[in-house]
Amino acid sequence: MEQSKSGFNFTLCIWFFTLLLLSSTVLAQNKDYLQFKGKTVDLNLKQLPYATIKVLRSDSTVIFTAHSNTVGDFLTDKLPRNRYTIQISFLGYKKKYLIPELDVDKNDIKDLGNIKLEQEDIRLGEVTISTGANPIKINGDTVEYNASSYLTSPDANLEKLLKKLPGIQVNRNGEVKANGEVVSKITVDGRDFFGNDPKVATKNLPSDAISKIQVIDDMSEQAKNSGIDDGKRKKVVNVILKKDRNKGWFGNLSLADGTKQKYASSLNANHFNSKSQFNILMGSNNISEGFSSEDARSFNSEAGRSSSSNADGTSSTNIGGINVGGLSGITRMHAGGLNYTDLWGKKDKIKFSSSYINSFNTIKTIKNQNVESIQSTDNYFTSSKNSGNVDKQSHNLNFKISKNFNELTNFSFSPSVSFLSSDSKDIYSSIQSGSNNGVINNLFSEVSRDNKNLEIRGALMVNRSFNDKKGKISLNFSNENKTVSRDNFNITDNNFKNATAQNFNRKEIDDEIGQLHNVVGSFTKNISKDNKASLFLTSEINSRTTNYDRVGLELDVTG
């Protein structure tokens, strides 16, 4: 018993010192970096948004640059633990330098508190002062970034430039957020660029063609048409091209060839002038790169969505039958798109925009597996083969035309068509045998799926202002027709040596036809001389019908 107690004490000591060593290691690792945070204000504690924050080493090398947010707050990245100089600057204010003390007993985020900047008095005599372009300008609901103030590599696209802008985040799926809100659309020089898919612009517009980027809190269409601000906003990014790029052609061509017959190619061609835009996008590869997820989602707004990790280390997302992102198996993808916008008529009263995007995916998978199970009575062997083939195609066509008949009347018409098709076949076969009993089980299964989805939408909007321009009547008609068909066929033959076979055939046919009709009317009238009081009336009528037709046939055959 005494020896057992001593052994217990010795083991306890070992665990104690091990935990102490691990704690010390974790503490040392946590103390290898630090961050600085603070708030930029003036002497009256008024917030100074978008102030420039720079972190300098002792040799004056700048290792970090950022801007405070809309309320003056900032937080640096994790920096190697060292003593730094913090430089804070804001247009019209004196620069301020801080050398924070390091305290190893404190947290790794050093709070600098309110950093007060003093307004600078500039007296101009015969001296000419020239400064570089202001990196950020704020004008009402619009924040404008000067692209030349943020350095990117020569081959960078819009996405890489956006990642450098303070207040803008781009996640690994390509989704853009501005101050935490999702960007719903990206326009180029104020005009639509490939419909409502921001990723087409972020992935394909070269950063060296961009002069400015504007983040706009855009009002809803209802508010624009009625003249009554409903408080609803959506984030829109408008890209302003450089003057030498908004006239003529520019773009790029990429070709790549690798081992094992791998290839990738892409074409991006753009033509801009003062009235029209024309853009071509093309891509083809067999390296498991899918198309934009927004393209897939736009084909079926009610499509199911699932995510999975593939055996080859890639991950994929399935939206309505289209695999986007990384695709498993031997994958070939071909995609293309056209975008065209123009201004017609006298004084550009007619605006026209259109876009077409398609993609074709072919995925082939083959998996062979042999498993041996050793048991006391016998050794069992299972040999299986699984092969799959998927052919997918998607098409999305959008138009929009708007016209100002005069200063009082305008209309817009926006039709769209989308089509998705997915044909797949999975075949699985296996044989199980024993070293003493021979073949025990023989299984064969074949599953075929044929899915098609067609959606046709249209929206017509008419607005008429009163002659005194103190009121407006708006009518909005929208219609949606949806046709979905799903054909599934399953054959299974499961045969046993000493048992009854289980064989069956199953076929399912699902058809869905849906229609949605919607009419919205609104009346707005200013009822006071100072235009501070308004009367607003609105009425909405909608109807939705959905017809389902399901046929299922199952034949169960027992041998």
Coordinates of C-alpha atoms in Angstrom, one line a residue:
M1 CA 0.0 0.0 0.0
E2 CA 2.8 2.4 0.8
Q3 CA 4.4 1.8 -2.6
S4 CA 1.1 2.5 -4.3
K5 CA 0.7 5.8 -2.4
S6 CA 4.2 6.9 -3.4
G7 CA 3.5 6.0 -7.0
F8 CA 0.3 8.0 -6.9
N9 CA 2.2 11.1 -5.5
F10 CA 4.9 10.8 -8.1
T11 CA 2.3 10.6 -10.9
L12 CA 0.4 13.6 -9.4
C13 CA 3.7 15.6 -9.4
I14 CA 4.4 14.7 -13.0
W15 CA 0.9 15.9 -14.1
F16 CA 1.3 19.1 -12.0
F17 CA 4.5 20.1 -13.7
T18 CA 3.2 19.1 -17.1
L19 CA 0.2 21.4 -16.7
L20 CA 2.4 24.2 -15.4
L21 CA 4.7 23.9 -18.4
L22 CA 1.8 23.9 -20.8
S23 CA 0.3 26.9 -19.1
S24 CA 3.6 28.7 -19.3
T25 CA 3.9 27.8 -22.9
V26 CA 0.3 29.1 -23.7
L27 CA 1.0 32.3 -21.8
A28 CA 4.2 32.8 -23.7
Q29 CA 2.4 32.2 -27.0
N30 CA -0.4 34.6 -26.0
K31 CA 2.2 37.3 -25.2
D32 CA 4.0 37.0 -28.5
Y33 CA 1.6 39.6 -30.1
L34 CA -0.4 42.6 -29.1
Q35 CA -3.1 44.9 -30.6
F36 CA -3.9 48.6 -30.2
K37 CA -7.4 50.0 -30.1
G38 CA -8.8 53.5 -29.5
K39 CA -11.2 56.2 -30.6
T40 CA -10.3 59.3 -32.7
V41 CA -12.1 62.5 -31.5
D42 CA -11.5 66.2 -31.5
L43 CA -10.9 68.4 -28.5
N44 CA -14.6 68.6 -27.9
L45 CA -14.9 64.7 -28.0
K46 CA -16.6 64.8 -31.4
Q47 CA -16.0 61.6 -33.3
L48 CA -13.6 61.8 -36.2
P49 CA -14.5 59.0 -38.6
Y50 CA -12.0 57.5 -41.1
A51 CA -9.0 58.9 -39.5
T52 CA -5.7 57.3 -40.7
I53 CA -3.9 55.0 -38.2
K54 CA -0.3 54.0 -38.9
V55 CA 1.9 51.7 -36.7
L56 CA 5.6 52.4 -37.1
R57 CA 8.7 50.5 -36.0
S58 CA 11.6 52.2 -34.3
D59 CA 13.2 52.7 -37.8
S60 CA 10.0 54.5 -38.9
T61 CA 9.0 51.6 -41.1
V62 CA 5.2 51.5 -41.5
I63 CA 4.0 47.9 -40.7
F64 CA 0.3 48.6 -40.4
T65 CA -2.2 51.1 -41.9
A66 CA -5.9 51.3 -41.3
H67 CA -8.7 53.8 -40.8
S68 CA -11.1 54.3 -37.9
N69 CA -14.7 53.4 -38.6
T70 CA -17.8 55.6 -38.9
V71 CA -17.8 56.4 -35.2
G72 CA -14.0 56.8 -34.9
D73 CA -13.2 53.4 -33.4
F74 CA -10.2 51.3 -34.6
L75 CA -8.5 48.1 -33.8
T76 CA -5.2 47.1 -35.3
D77 CA -4.2 43.6 -36.5
K78 CA -2.2 41.3 -34.2
L79 CA 1.4 42.7 -34.2
P80 CA 4.6 41.1 -32.9
R81 CA 5.1 42.2 -29.3
N82 CA 7.4 45.2 -29.5
R83 CA 7.5 48.9 -28.8
Y84 CA 5.9 51.0 -31.6
T85 CA 5.0 54.5 -32.5
I86 CA 1.3 55.1 -33.4
Q87 CA 0.6 57.9 -35.8
I88 CA -2.9 59.3 -36.1
S89 CA -3.9 61.8 -38.8
F90 CA -7.1 63.4 -40.0
L91 CA -7.6 66.1 -42.7
G92 CA -7.5 69.5 -41.2
Y93 CA -6.0 68.3 -37.8
K94 CA -2.5 68.1 -36.5
K95 CA -0.9 64.7 -36.6
K96 CA -0.5 63.0 -33.3
Y97 CA 2.2 60.5 -32.3
L98 CA 1.9 58.0 -29.4
I99 CA 4.4 55.6 -28.0
P100 CA 2.4 53.2 -25.8
E101 CA 4.1 51.6 -22.8
L102 CA 4.1 47.8 -22.8
D103 CA 2.8 46.1 -19.7
V104 CA 3.2 42.3 -19.7
D105 CA 0.7 42.0 -16.9
K106 CA -2.1 43.6 -18.9
N107 CA -4.2 42.1 -21.7
D108 CA -2.8 41.8 -25.2
I109 CA -5.1 44.5 -26.5
K110 CA -3.7 47.9 -25.5
D111 CA -6.6 50.4 -25.1
L112 CA -5.4 53.9 -26.1
G113 CA -8.8 55.4 -25.1
N114 CA -9.9 58.7 -26.7
I115 CA -7.2 60.1 -28.9
K116 CA -7.8 63.8 -29.1
L117 CA -6.7 65.6 -32.3
E118 CA -6.2 69.4 -32.4
Q119 CA -7.5 71.3 -35.3
E120 CA -4.8 72.8 -37.5
D121 CA -4.6 76.5 -38.4
I122 CA -3.4 76.9 -42.0
R123 CA -2.6 80.4 -43.0
L124 CA -1.9 80.8 -46.7
G125 CA 0.3 83.7 -47.9
E126 CA 2.4 83.3 -50.9
V127 CA 3.0 79.6 -50.2
T128 CA 1.3 77.0 -52.3
I129 CA 0.3 73.8 -50.5
S130 CA -0.4 70.7 -52.5
T131 CA -1.5 67.4 -51.0
G132 CA -2.4 64.0 -52.3
A133 CA -5.9 62.9 -53.0
N134 CA -8.0 62.4 -49.9
P135 CA -8.4 58.6 -49.5
I136 CA -12.0 58.9 -48.1
K137 CA -14.8 61.4 -48.7
I138 CA -18.2 61.3 -47.0
N139 CA -21.1 63.0 -48.8
G140 CA -24.5 62.3 -47.1
D141 CA -25.3 58.6 -47.6
T142 CA -22.2 58.0 -49.8
V143 CA -18.7 57.0 -48.7
E144 CA -16.2 57.5 -51.5
Y145 CA -12.8 55.8 -51.6
N146 CA -9.9 57.0 -53.8
A147 CA -8.6 53.8 -55.3
S148 CA -5.1 55.2 -55.9
S149 CA -4.6 55.5 -52.1
Y150 CA -4.7 51.7 -51.6
L151 CA -1.9 49.8 -53.3
T152 CA -2.6 46.4 -55.0
S153 CA -0.6 44.1 -57.2
P154 CA -0.7 44.8 -61.0
D155 CA -2.9 41.8 -61.7
A156 CA -5.3 42.4 -58.8
N157 CA -9.1 42.4 -59.3
L158 CA -11.8 44.5 -57.6
E159 CA -12.1 42.0 -54.8
K160 CA -8.5 42.4 -53.7
L161 CA -8.9 46.2 -53.7
L162 CA -12.1 46.0 -51.7
K163 CA -10.3 44.0 -49.0
K164 CA -8.0 46.9 -48.4
L165 CA -10.7 49.5 -47.9
P166 CA -11.6 50.3 -44.3
G167 CA -15.1 49.3 -43.3
I168 CA -15.4 46.8 -46.1
Q169 CA -15.1 43.0 -45.7
V170 CA -14.9 40.2 -48.2
N171 CA -15.3 36.7 -46.9
R172 CA -13.8 33.6 -48.5
N173 CA -17.1 32.9 -50.4
G174 CA -16.7 36.3 -52.1
E175 CA -19.6 38.0 -50.2
V176 CA -19.0 41.7 -49.8
K177 CA -20.1 43.6 -46.7
A178 CA -19.9 47.3 -46.0
N179 CA -20.0 48.2 -42.3
G180 CA -21.5 44.8 -41.6
E181 CA -24.2 45.0 -44.2
V182 CA -24.3 42.8 -47.3
V183 CA -23.7 44.6 -50.6
S184 CA -26.7 43.7 -52.8
K185 CA -25.4 45.1 -56.1
I186 CA -22.3 46.5 -57.8
T187 CA -22.7 49.0 -60.6
V188 CA -20.1 50.4 -62.9
D189 CA -20.3 54.2 -63.6
G190 CA -23.8 54.0 -62.2
R191 CA -25.1 51.3 -64.5
D192 CA -25.9 47.6 -63.9
F193 CA -23.1 45.1 -64.4
F194 CA -24.3 41.5 -65.0
G195 CA -27.5 42.0 -63.1
N196 CA -27.6 41.5 -59.4
D197 CA -24.4 39.3 -58.9
P198 CA -21.7 41.3 -57.2
K199 CA -19.2 38.5 -57.5
V200 CA -19.1 38.8 -61.3
A201 CA -17.8 42.3 -60.9
T202 CA -15.4 41.6 -58.0
K203 CA -13.8 38.6 -59.7
N204 CA -13.4 40.2 -63.2
L205 CA -12.9 44.0 -63.0
P206 CA -9.2 44.8 -62.8
S207 CA -8.2 47.1 -60.0
D208 CA -5.9 49.2 -62.1
A209 CA -8.9 50.4 -64.2
I210 CA -10.7 51.8 -61.1
S211 CA -10.6 55.5 -60.1
K212 CA -13.0 55.6 -57.2
I213 CA -15.3 53.3 -55.2
Q214 CA -18.5 54.6 -53.8
V215 CA -20.5 52.8 -51.0
I216 CA -24.1 54.1 -51.2
D217 CA -27.0 53.6 -48.8
D218 CA -29.6 53.3 -51.6
M219 CA -33.3 53.8 -51.0
S220 CA -35.8 51.1 -51.9
E221 CA -37.6 51.3 -55.3
Q222 CA -40.9 52.0 -53.5
A223 CA -39.4 55.0 -51.7
K224 CA -37.8 56.3 -55.0
N225 CA -41.1 56.1 -56.8
S226 CA -43.4 57.4 -54.1
G227 CA -41.1 60.1 -52.9
I228 CA -41.6 59.0 -49.3
D229 CA -38.5 57.8 -47.5
D230 CA -39.5 54.5 -45.8
G231 CA -36.2 54.3 -44.0
K232 CA -35.2 51.1 -45.8
R233 CA -31.7 51.0 -47.2
K234 CA -29.6 48.6 -49.1
K235 CA -25.8 48.7 -49.7
V236 CA -24.8 49.3 -53.3
V237 CA -21.2 49.7 -54.5
N238 CA -20.6 51.9 -57.5
V239 CA -17.3 51.6 -59.3
I240 CA -16.0 54.7 -61.2
L241 CA -13.5 53.9 -63.9
K242 CA -10.5 55.9 -64.8
K243 CA -11.0 58.3 -67.7
D244 CA -8.6 56.4 -69.9
R245 CA -10.5 53.1 -69.3
N246 CA -14.1 54.3 -69.8
K247 CA -13.5 54.7 -73.5
G248 CA -12.5 51.8 -75.6
W249 CA -11.6 48.2 -74.9
F250 CA -9.6 46.6 -72.1
G251 CA -9.5 43.1 -70.5
N252 CA -7.3 40.1 -70.0
L253 CA -6.8 36.5 -71.2
S254 CA -5.5 33.7 -69.1
L255 CA -4.3 30.3 -70.2
A256 CA -2.9 27.5 -68.0
D257 CA -1.8 24.0 -68.7
G258 CA -0.7 21.4 -66.1
T259 CA 0.1 17.8 -65.5
K260 CA -2.4 15.0 -65.9
Q261 CA -4.1 16.9 -68.8
K262 CA -5.3 19.6 -66.4
Y263 CA -6.1 23.0 -67.9
A264 CA -7.8 26.4 -67.1
S265 CA -8.6 29.3 -69.3
S266 CA -10.5 32.6 -68.9
L267 CA -11.3 35.6 -71.0
N268 CA -12.5 39.0 -69.8
A269 CA -13.1 41.7 -72.3
N270 CA -14.8 45.1 -71.6
H271 CA -15.8 48.0 -73.8
F272 CA -17.0 51.3 -72.3
N273 CA -18.0 54.8 -73.6
S274 CA -20.1 57.6 -72.3
K275 CA -23.3 55.9 -73.2
S276 CA -22.8 52.1 -73.5
Q277 CA -21.1 49.2 -71.8
F278 CA -20.3 45.8 -73.4
N279 CA -18.7 43.0 -71.4
I280 CA -17.7 39.4 -72.3
L281 CA -16.8 36.8 -69.7
M282 CA -15.7 33.2 -70.7
G283 CA -14.1 30.4 -68.7
S284 CA -13.3 26.7 -69.1
N285 CA -11.4 24.3 -66.9
N286 CA -11.2 20.8 -65.5
I287 CA -9.7 21.7 -62.1
S288 CA -12.9 21.6 -60.1
E289 CA -13.6 25.3 -60.1
G290 CA -17.3 26.1 -60.1
F291 CA -19.1 29.2 -61.2
S292 CA -20.4 32.0 -58.9
S293 CA -22.8 30.8 -56.2
E294 CA -25.0 33.8 -56.9
D295 CA -25.5 32.6 -60.5
A296 CA -26.7 29.2 -59.2
R297 CA -29.0 30.8 -56.6
S298 CA -30.6 33.1 -59.1
F299 CA -31.9 30.2 -61.1
N300 CA -34.1 29.0 -58.2
S301 CA -34.8 31.3 -55.4
E302 CA -36.4 28.5 -53.4
A303 CA -33.8 25.9 -54.2
G304 CA -32.5 23.6 -51.5
R305 CA -29.0 24.1 -50.3
S306 CA -26.5 21.7 -48.7
S307 CA -22.7 21.7 -48.1
S308 CA -20.3 18.8 -48.1
S309 CA -16.6 18.0 -47.8
N310 CA -15.1 15.9 -50.6
A311 CA -12.6 13.1 -50.4
D312 CA -10.0 15.1 -52.4
G313 CA -10.0 17.8 -49.8
T314 CA -12.2 20.3 -51.6
S315 CA -15.6 21.4 -50.4
S316 CA -18.7 22.1 -52.4
T317 CA -22.2 23.7 -52.0
N318 CA -25.2 22.4 -53.8
I319 CA -27.9 25.0 -54.6
G320 CA -30.8 23.8 -56.5
G321 CA -28.8 21.0 -58.1
I322 CA -25.8 23.1 -59.1
N323 CA -22.5 22.4 -57.4
V324 CA -20.6 25.7 -56.8
G325 CA -17.2 26.3 -55.3
G326 CA -14.9 23.3 -55.2
L327 CA -16.3 20.3 -57.1
S328 CA -15.3 16.6 -56.5
G329 CA -14.5 14.0 -59.1
I330 CA -13.3 14.6 -62.6
T331 CA -15.0 17.9 -63.4
R332 CA -15.2 20.0 -66.5
M333 CA -16.8 23.4 -66.4
H334 CA -17.6 25.8 -69.2
A335 CA -19.2 29.2 -68.4
G336 CA -19.8 32.4 -70.2
G337 CA -21.6 35.7 -69.9
L338 CA -22.6 38.8 -71.8
N339 CA -23.6 42.2 -70.4
Y340 CA -24.8 45.2 -72.4
T341 CA -26.2 48.6 -71.3
D342 CA -27.0 51.6 -73.4
L343 CA -28.7 55.0 -73.4
W344 CA -31.0 55.9 -76.4
G345 CA -33.0 58.8 -77.6
K346 CA -32.7 62.5 -77.1
K347 CA -31.3 63.5 -73.8
D348 CA -30.8 59.8 -73.0
K349 CA -34.4 59.3 -72.1
I350 CA -34.3 55.6 -72.7
K351 CA -32.1 53.3 -70.6
F352 CA -31.5 49.7 -71.6
S353 CA -29.6 46.9 -69.8
S354 CA -29.3 43.2 -70.4
S355 CA -27.2 40.3 -69.3
Y356 CA -26.9 36.6 -70.0
I357 CA -24.9 34.0 -68.0
N358 CA -24.6 30.3 -68.6
S359 CA -22.7 27.4 -67.2
F360 CA -22.2 23.8 -68.1
N361 CA -20.7 21.3 -65.6
T362 CA -19.8 17.6 -66.1
I363 CA -18.8 15.6 -63.1
K364 CA -17.6 12.0 -63.3
T365 CA -16.6 10.0 -60.2
I366 CA -15.3 6.4 -59.8
K367 CA -14.5 4.7 -56.5
N368 CA -13.3 1.2 -56.0
Q369 CA -13.0 -0.3 -52.5
N370 CA -11.9 -3.7 -51.1
V371 CA -12.5 -4.6 -47.4
E372 CA -11.5 -7.7 -45.5
S373 CA -13.1 -8.6 -42.2
I374 CA -11.4 -11.2 -40.1
Q375 CA -13.7 -13.1 -37.7
S376 CA -13.3 -16.2 -35.6
T377 CA -15.6 -18.3 -37.8
D378 CA -14.6 -17.1 -41.3
N379 CA -12.8 -14.3 -43.2
Y380 CA -15.2 -12.1 -45.2
F381 CA -14.2 -10.0 -48.3
T382 CA -16.3 -7.2 -49.8
S383 CA -15.5 -5.7 -53.2
S384 CA -17.5 -2.6 -54.3
K385 CA -17.5 -0.1 -57.1
N386 CA -19.3 3.2 -57.2
S387 CA -19.5 5.3 -60.4
G388 CA -21.4 8.5 -61.0
N389 CA -22.0 10.9 -63.8
V390 CA -23.7 14.4 -63.6
D391 CA -24.5 16.8 -66.4
K392 CA -25.7 20.2 -65.4
Q393 CA -26.5 23.4 -67.3
S394 CA -27.9 26.7 -66.3
H395 CA -29.0 29.8 -68.2
N396 CA -30.1 33.2 -66.9
L397 CA -31.3 36.0 -69.1
N398 CA -32.3 39.5 -67.8
F399 CA -33.5 42.7 -69.4
K400 CA -34.5 46.1 -68.2
I401 CA -35.8 49.1 -70.1
S402 CA -36.9 52.4 -68.7
K403 CA -38.1 55.6 -70.3
N404 CA -38.8 59.2 -69.2
F405 CA -41.6 60.3 -71.4
N406 CA -41.4 63.8 -69.9
E407 CA -40.6 65.4 -66.5
L408 CA -43.8 64.0 -65.0
T409 CA -44.1 60.4 -66.4
N410 CA -41.7 57.5 -66.5
F411 CA -41.9 53.7 -66.7
S412 CA -39.7 50.6 -66.5
F413 CA -40.1 47.0 -67.6
S414 CA -37.9 44.2 -66.3
P415 CA -38.4 40.7 -67.7
S416 CA -36.1 37.7 -66.9
V417 CA -35.9 34.0 -67.8
S418 CA -33.9 31.3 -66.0
F419 CA -33.5 27.6 -66.7
L420 CA -31.7 24.9 -64.8
S421 CA -31.2 21.3 -65.9
S422 CA -29.5 18.5 -64.0
D423 CA -29.2 14.8 -65.2
S424 CA -27.3 12.3 -63.0
K425 CA -26.8 8.6 -62.8
D426 CA -25.2 6.7 -59.9
I427 CA -24.3 3.0 -60.1
Y428 CA -23.2 0.9 -57.2
S429 CA -22.3 -2.8 -57.1
S430 CA -20.8 -5.0 -54.5
I431 CA -19.9 -8.7 -53.9
Q432 CA -19.5 -10.1 -50.4
S433 CA -17.8 -13.5 -50.0
G434 CA -16.3 -15.7 -47.3
S435 CA -13.2 -17.9 -47.5
N436 CA -15.3 -21.0 -46.5
N437 CA -18.8 -20.1 -47.9
G438 CA -18.0 -18.5 -51.3
V439 CA -20.3 -15.7 -52.5
I440 CA -22.7 -14.6 -49.8
N441 CA -24.3 -11.5 -51.1
N442 CA -24.5 -9.7 -54.5
L443 CA -25.9 -6.1 -54.6
F444 CA -26.6 -3.9 -57.6
S445 CA -28.2 -0.4 -57.5
E446 CA -28.8 2.2 -60.1
V447 CA -30.3 5.7 -59.4
S448 CA -31.1 8.1 -62.1
R449 CA -32.4 11.7 -61.6
D450 CA -33.6 14.2 -64.2
N451 CA -34.5 17.6 -62.8
K452 CA -35.6 20.7 -64.7
N453 CA -36.6 24.2 -63.5
L454 CA -37.9 27.1 -65.6
E455 CA -38.8 30.5 -64.2
I456 CA -40.2 33.5 -66.1
R457 CA -40.6 36.8 -64.3
G458 CA -41.7 40.3 -65.3
A459 CA -42.2 43.6 -63.6
L460 CA -43.8 46.8 -65.0
M461 CA -43.7 50.1 -63.1
V462 CA -45.4 53.3 -64.0
N463 CA -45.0 56.7 -62.2
R464 CA -46.9 59.9 -62.8
S465 CA -46.2 63.2 -60.9
F466 CA -48.8 65.9 -60.5
N467 CA -48.3 69.1 -62.5
D468 CA -47.3 71.0 -59.4
K469 CA -44.7 68.3 -58.6
K470 CA -46.1 68.0 -55.1
G471 CA -47.5 64.5 -55.5
K472 CA -47.2 61.3 -57.4
I473 CA -49.1 58.2 -58.4
S474 CA -47.2 54.9 -58.8
L475 CA -48.4 51.5 -60.1
N476 CA -46.3 48.3 -60.0
F477 CA -47.3 45.1 -61.7
S478 CA -45.3 41.9 -61.3
N479 CA -45.7 38.3 -62.4
E480 CA -43.8 35.1 -61.9
N481 CA -44.3 31.7 -63.5
K482 CA -42.5 28.6 -62.3
T483 CA -42.4 25.1 -63.8
V484 CA -40.4 22.3 -62.0
S485 CA -40.2 18.7 -63.1
R486 CA -38.3 15.9 -61.2
D487 CA -38.0 12.3 -62.5
N488 CA -36.3 9.8 -60.2
F489 CA -35.7 6.1 -61.1
N490 CA -34.2 3.5 -58.8
I491 CA -33.4 -0.1 -59.5
T492 CA -32.1 -2.4 -56.8
D493 CA -31.2 -6.1 -57.0
N494 CA -30.0 -7.6 -53.7
N495 CA -29.3 -11.4 -53.8
F496 CA -28.3 -13.6 -50.9
K497 CA -27.0 -17.2 -50.9
N498 CA -29.2 -18.6 -48.1
A499 CA -32.0 -16.0 -48.0
T500 CA -34.8 -14.5 -50.2
A501 CA -33.6 -11.9 -52.7
Q502 CA -34.8 -8.4 -52.4
N503 CA -35.4 -6.8 -55.8
F504 CA -37.5 -3.7 -56.6
N505 CA -37.9 -0.9 -59.1
R506 CA -39.2 2.5 -58.1
K507 CA -40.1 5.5 -60.2
E508 CA -41.2 8.9 -59.1
I509 CA -42.4 11.9 -61.2
D510 CA -43.0 15.2 -59.6
D511 CA -44.4 18.2 -61.5
E512 CA -44.9 21.6 -60.0
I513 CA -46.5 24.7 -61.7
G514 CA -46.7 27.9 -59.8
Q515 CA -47.9 31.5 -60.6
L516 CA -47.7 34.7 -58.6
H517 CA -49.4 37.9 -59.6
N518 CA -48.9 41.1 -57.6
V519 CA -50.2 44.7 -58.0
V520 CA -49.2 47.6 -55.8
G521 CA -50.5 51.1 -56.1
S522 CA -49.5 54.2 -54.1
F523 CA -50.6 57.8 -53.9
T524 CA -48.4 60.6 -52.4
K525 CA -49.4 64.2 -51.9
N526 CA -47.8 67.1 -50.0
I527 CA -50.5 68.8 -47.9
S528 CA -48.5 71.7 -46.4
K529 CA -46.9 74.7 -48.0
D530 CA -43.5 73.9 -46.5
N531 CA -43.7 70.3 -47.9
K532 CA -43.1 68.9 -44.4
A533 CA -46.4 67.1 -44.2
S534 CA -47.5 64.5 -46.8
L535 CA -50.4 62.1 -47.3
F536 CA -49.4 58.6 -48.4
L537 CA -51.8 55.9 -49.4
T538 CA -50.9 52.4 -50.7
S539 CA -52.8 49.3 -51.7
E540 CA -51.6 45.8 -52.6
I541 CA -53.3 42.9 -54.3
N542 CA -51.6 39.6 -54.9
S543 CA -52.5 36.0 -55.7
R544 CA -50.5 32.8 -55.7
T545 CA -51.4 29.4 -57.1
T546 CA -49.4 26.2 -57.0
N547 CA -50.3 22.9 -58.6
Y548 CA -48.5 19.7 -57.6
D549 CA -48.7 16.5 -59.5
R550 CA -46.9 13.4 -58.1
V551 CA -46.8 10.0 -59.6
G552 CA -45.1 7.1 -57.9
L553 CA -44.7 3.5 -59.1
E554 CA -42.9 0.8 -57.1
L555 CA -42.6 -2.8 -58.2
D556 CA -41.3 -5.1 -55.4
V557 CA -40.1 -8.5 -56.7
T558 CA -39.1 -11.2 -54.2
G559 CA -37.0 -14.0 -55.6

